[in-house]
PDB file of C-alpha atoms in Angstrom:
ATOM      1  CA  MET Q  62       4.912  -8.658   8.241  1.00 88.00           C
ATOM      2  CA  GLN Q  63       1.020  -8.992   8.221  1.00 92.00           C
ATOM      3  CA  LEU Q  64      -0.909 -10.881   5.651  1.00 92.00           C
ATOM      4  CA  ILE Q  65      -4.273 -10.400   5.260  1.00 94.00           C
ATOM      5  CA  ALA Q  66      -5.730 -12.629   2.627  1.00 93.00           C
ATOM      6  CA  ALA Q  67      -8.005 -11.350  -0.170  1.00 94.00           C
ATOM      7  CA  ASP Q  68      -8.548 -11.545  -4.189  1.00 93.00           C
ATOM      8  CA  PRO Q  69      -7.326  -8.582  -6.169  1.00 94.00           C
ATOM      9  CA  ARG Q  70     -11.080  -7.715  -6.242  1.00 94.00           C
ATOM     10  CA  ARG Q  71     -11.405  -7.315  -2.506  1.00 96.00           C
ATOM     11  CA  ALA Q  72      -7.646  -6.178  -1.549  1.00 97.00           C
ATOM     12  CA  LEU Q  73      -8.504  -2.444  -1.860  1.00 97.00           C
ATOM     13  CA  GLU Q  74     -11.324  -2.847   0.854  1.00 97.00           C
ATOM     14  CA  ARG Q  75      -9.402  -4.954   2.790  1.00 97.00           C
ATOM     15  CA  ALA Q  76      -6.553  -2.475   2.640  1.00 97.00           C
ATOM     16  CA  ASP Q  77      -9.124  -0.132   3.576  1.00 98.00           C
ATOM     17  CA  GLU Q  78     -10.145  -2.142   6.952  1.00 97.00           C
ATOM     18  CA  ALA Q  79      -6.433  -2.420   7.619  1.00 97.00           C
ATOM     19  CA  VAL Q  80      -6.057   1.076   7.718  1.00 98.00           C
ATOM     20  CA  ASP Q  81      -8.767   1.683  10.041  1.00 97.00           C
ATOM     21  CA  ALA Q  82      -7.803  -0.909  12.327  1.00 96.00           C
ATOM     22  CA  LEU Q  83      -4.219   0.589  12.278  1.00 97.00           C
ATOM     23  CA  LEU Q  84      -5.514   3.699  13.443  1.00 97.00           C
ATOM     24  CA  GLU Q  85      -7.692   2.487  16.022  1.00 97.00           C
ATOM     25  CA  ALA Q  86      -4.866   0.873  17.583  1.00 96.00           C
ATOM     26  CA  GLY Q  87      -3.221   3.920  18.074  1.00 97.00           C
ATOM     27  CA  ARG Q  88      -1.336   4.558  14.877  1.00 97.00           C
ATOM     28  CA  SER Q  89      -0.760   8.047  13.718  1.00 97.00           C
ATOM     29  CA  PRO Q  90      -2.182   8.834  10.031  1.00 98.00           C
ATOM     30  CA  GLY Q  91       1.410  10.340   8.705  1.00 97.00           C
ATOM     31  CA  GLU Q  92       2.633   6.775  10.069  1.00 97.00           C
ATOM     32  CA  ILE Q  93       0.654   5.108   7.284  1.00 98.00           C
ATOM     33  CA  LEU Q  94       1.451   4.462   3.296  1.00 98.00           C
ATOM     34  CA  VAL Q  95      -0.987   2.681   1.370  1.00 98.00           C
ATOM     35  CA  LEU Q  96       0.388   1.496  -2.115  1.00 98.00           C
ATOM     36  CA  THR Q  97      -1.485   0.235  -4.802  1.00 97.00           C
ATOM     37  CA  ALA Q  98      -0.006  -2.895  -7.311  1.00 97.00           C
ATOM     38  CA  GLY Q  99      -3.076  -2.255  -9.734  1.00 96.00           C
ATOM     39  CA  ASP Q 100      -5.484   0.817 -10.200  1.00 96.00           C
ATOM     40  CA  ALA Q 101      -5.151   3.728  -8.063  1.00 96.00           C
ATOM     41  CA  HIS Q 102      -7.105   3.801  -4.912  1.00 97.00           C
ATOM     42  CA  PRO Q 103      -9.926   6.471  -5.103  1.00 96.00           C
ATOM     43  CA  TRP Q 104      -8.379   8.493  -2.383  1.00 95.00           C
ATOM     44  CA  GLN Q 105      -5.348   8.827  -4.326  1.00 96.00           C
ATOM     45  CA  ARG Q 106      -7.431   9.686  -7.452  1.00 96.00           C
ATOM     46  CA  HIS Q 107      -9.300  12.485  -5.753  1.00 96.00           C
ATOM     47  CA  GLU Q 108      -6.104  14.006  -3.958  1.00 95.00           C
ATOM     48  CA  ARG Q 109      -4.217  14.047  -7.349  1.00 95.00           C
ATOM     49  CA  SER Q 110      -7.149  16.200  -9.126  1.00 95.00           C
ATOM     50  CA  PHE Q 111      -5.654  19.186  -6.898  1.00 95.00           C
ATOM     51  CA  GLY Q 112      -2.730  18.855  -8.597  1.00 96.00           C
ATOM     52  CA  GLU Q 113       0.792  17.065  -9.015  1.00 94.00           C
ATOM     53  CA  ALA Q 114       2.422  19.512  -6.346  1.00 95.00           C
ATOM     54  CA  ALA Q 115      -0.281  19.721  -3.708  1.00 95.00           C
ATOM     55  CA  TYR Q 116      -0.635  15.912  -3.891  1.00 96.00           C
ATOM     56  CA  TRP Q 117       3.310  15.055  -3.191  1.00 95.00           C
ATOM     57  CA  ALA Q 118       3.217  17.786  -0.707  1.00 95.00           C
ATOM     58  CA  GLN Q 119       0.854  16.084   1.558  1.00 94.00           C
ATOM     59  CA  LEU Q 120       3.708  13.312   1.939  1.00 94.00           C
ATOM     60  CA  ALA Q 121       6.089  15.755   3.043  1.00 92.00           C
ATOM     61  CA  GLU Q 122       3.908  17.143   5.297  1.00 94.00           C
ATOM     62  CA  GLY Q 123       3.524  13.553   6.979  1.00 93.00           C
ATOM     63  CA  GLY Q 124      -0.024  14.918   8.578  1.00 95.00           C
ATOM     64  CA  ASP Q 125      -2.778  12.177   7.110  1.00 96.00           C
ATOM     65  CA  VAL Q 126      -2.130   8.591   5.662  1.00 97.00           C
ATOM     66  CA  PHE Q 127      -0.639   8.997   2.016  1.00 97.00           C
ATOM     67  CA  TYR Q 128      -2.039   6.821  -0.938  1.00 98.00           C
ATOM     68  CA  ALA Q 129       0.249   6.303  -4.146  1.00 97.00           C
ATOM     69  CA  ASP Q 130       1.216   3.870  -6.692  1.00 96.00           C
ATOM     70  CA  ALA Q 131       3.723   1.225  -5.514  1.00 96.00           C
ATOM     71  CA  HIS Q 132       5.308   1.770  -8.742  1.00 93.00           C
ATOM     72  CA  ALA Q 133       5.883   5.645  -8.062  1.00 93.00           C
ATOM     73  CA  THR Q 134       9.628   6.178  -8.320  1.00 91.00           C
ATOM     74  CA  ARG Q 135       9.527   9.332  -5.507  1.00 90.00           C
ATOM     75  CA  PRO Q 136      11.018   8.293  -2.549  1.00 90.00           C
ATOM     76  CA  MET Q 137       8.565   7.229  -0.034  1.00 93.00           C
ATOM     77  CA  ARG Q 138       9.133   5.816   3.619  1.00 94.00           C
ATOM     78  CA  ARG Q 139       6.483   5.632   6.521  1.00 97.00           C
ATOM     79  CA  GLU Q 140       6.304   3.447   9.372  1.00 97.00           C
ATOM     80  CA  VAL Q 141       3.703   1.313   8.297  1.00 97.00           C
ATOM     81  CA  VAL Q 142       3.203   0.006   4.446  1.00 97.00           C
ATOM     82  CA  VAL Q 143      -0.170  -1.265   3.532  1.00 98.00           C
ATOM     83  CA  LEU Q 144       0.312  -2.747   0.289  1.00 97.00           C
ATOM     84  CA  VAL Q 145      -2.696  -3.562  -1.908  1.00 97.00           C
ATOM     85  CA  VAL Q 146      -2.100  -6.624  -4.226  1.00 97.00           C
ATOM     86  CA  ASN Q 147      -5.012  -5.813  -6.642  1.00 96.00           C
ATOM     87  CA  ASP Q 148      -3.414  -6.643  -9.577  1.00 95.00           C
ATOM     88  CA  THR Q 149      -2.837 -10.388 -11.059  1.00 92.00           C
ATOM     89  CA  ARG Q 150       0.153  -9.856 -13.828  1.00 93.00           C
ATOM     90  CA  PRO Q 151       3.167 -11.387 -11.569  1.00 92.00           C
ATOM     91  CA  GLY Q 152       6.221  -9.218 -12.518  1.00 92.00           C
ATOM     92  CA  ARG Q 153       3.783  -5.707 -11.721  1.00 93.00           C
ATOM     93  CA  VAL Q 154       2.889  -8.001  -7.949  1.00 94.00           C
ATOM     94  CA  HIS Q 155       6.377  -8.888  -7.041  1.00 92.00           C
ATOM     95  CA  GLN Q 156       7.669  -5.413  -8.072  1.00 94.00           C
ATOM     96  CA  ALA Q 157       5.402  -3.650  -5.711  1.00 95.00           C
ATOM     97  CA  ALA Q 158       6.119  -6.187  -3.236  1.00 94.00           C
ATOM     98  CA  ARG Q 159       9.966  -5.128  -3.264  1.00 93.00           C
ATOM     99  CA  LYS Q 160       8.912  -1.508  -3.120  1.00 94.00           C
ATOM    100  CA  ALA Q 161       6.621  -1.905  -0.369  1.00 95.00           C
ATOM    101  CA  LEU Q 162       9.073  -3.827   1.614  1.00 93.00           C
ATOM    102  CA  GLY Q 163      11.500  -1.105   0.876  1.00 93.00           C
ATOM    103  CA  HIS Q 164       9.124   1.549   1.985  1.00 95.00           C
ATOM    104  CA  ALA Q 165       8.284   0.242   5.290  1.00 95.00           C
ATOM    105  CA  ALA Q 166      10.092   1.146   8.108  1.00 95.00           C
ATOM    106  CA  ALA Q 167       8.581  -1.060  10.945  1.00 95.00           C
ATOM    107  CA  LEU Q 168       5.598  -2.745   9.667  1.00 96.00           C
ATOM    108  CA  LEU Q 169       4.697  -4.167   6.156  1.00 95.00           C
ATOM    109  CA  VAL Q 170       0.494  -5.601   5.694  1.00 96.00           C
ATOM    110  CA  VAL Q 171      -0.241  -7.188   2.505  1.00 95.00           C
ATOM    111  CA  CYS Q 172      -3.728  -6.939   1.321  1.00 97.00           C
ATOM    112  CA  GLY Q 173      -3.595  -9.847  -1.352  1.00 94.00           C
ATOM    113  CA  ASP Q 174      -2.747 -13.440  -2.287  1.00 89.00           C
ATOM    114  CA  ALA Q 175       0.042 -15.020  -0.066  1.00 82.00           C
ATOM    115  CA  ALA Q 176       1.223 -16.990  -2.926  1.00 84.00           C
ATOM    116  CA  ALA Q 177       1.519 -13.991  -5.447  1.00 85.00           C
ATOM    117  CA  VAL Q 178       3.642 -11.952  -3.058  1.00 85.00           C
ATOM    118  CA  ALA Q 179       6.061 -15.185  -0.891  1.00 79.00           C
ATOM    119  CA  PRO Q 180       8.477 -15.557  -3.705  1.00 78.00           C
ATOM    120  CA  VAL Q 181       9.668 -11.847  -3.718  1.00 75.00           C
ATOM    121  CA  LEU Q 182       9.391 -11.771   0.274  1.00 73.00           C
ATOM    122  CA  GLY Q 183      11.571 -14.967   0.715  1.00 64.00           C
ATOM    123  CA  ARG Q 184       8.487 -17.271   1.898  1.00 54.00           C
ATOM    124  CA  PRO Q 185       8.651 -20.102  -0.238  1.00 44.00           C
ATOM    125  CA  GLY Q 186       5.177 -22.245  -0.598  1.00 43.00           C
ATOM    126  CA  GLY Q 187       3.237 -18.947  -0.169  1.00 43.00           C
ATOM    127  CA  ARG Q 188       3.897 -18.511   3.381  1.00 41.00           C
ATOM    128  CA  VAL Q 189       3.990 -15.198   4.963  1.00 40.00           C
ATOM    129  CA  PRO Q 190       4.596 -14.653   8.483  1.00 40.00           C
ATOM    130  CA  ALA Q 191       1.806 -12.687  10.544  1.00 39.00           C
TER     131      ALA Q 191
END
């Protein structure tokens, strides 16, 4: 697990930087799932504008980074999950962190406040291992 500290207003920006770093490090775009705890990522909104069927088909095809709401009920699993903690409501953040952890096969990158997700991830005092 990796933590990139950010307040909710900057979490999305930090997540985009994390995705760029993962790609530069050699990760395939199809290995990466970006989940938002709050408002949707702009790319997710763009892709959904083409219709739900086309949007979800991209997940199944697995050829590109996929952007989704952490609270989506569809099954999603990728090697790397980047969680954008862009919400301040504890219940919503906790649920998003639990889902993100379950969707990550190898690595979870949390972009947000460590103290907000630490209780869910079993790390008292806001400590999340890198």
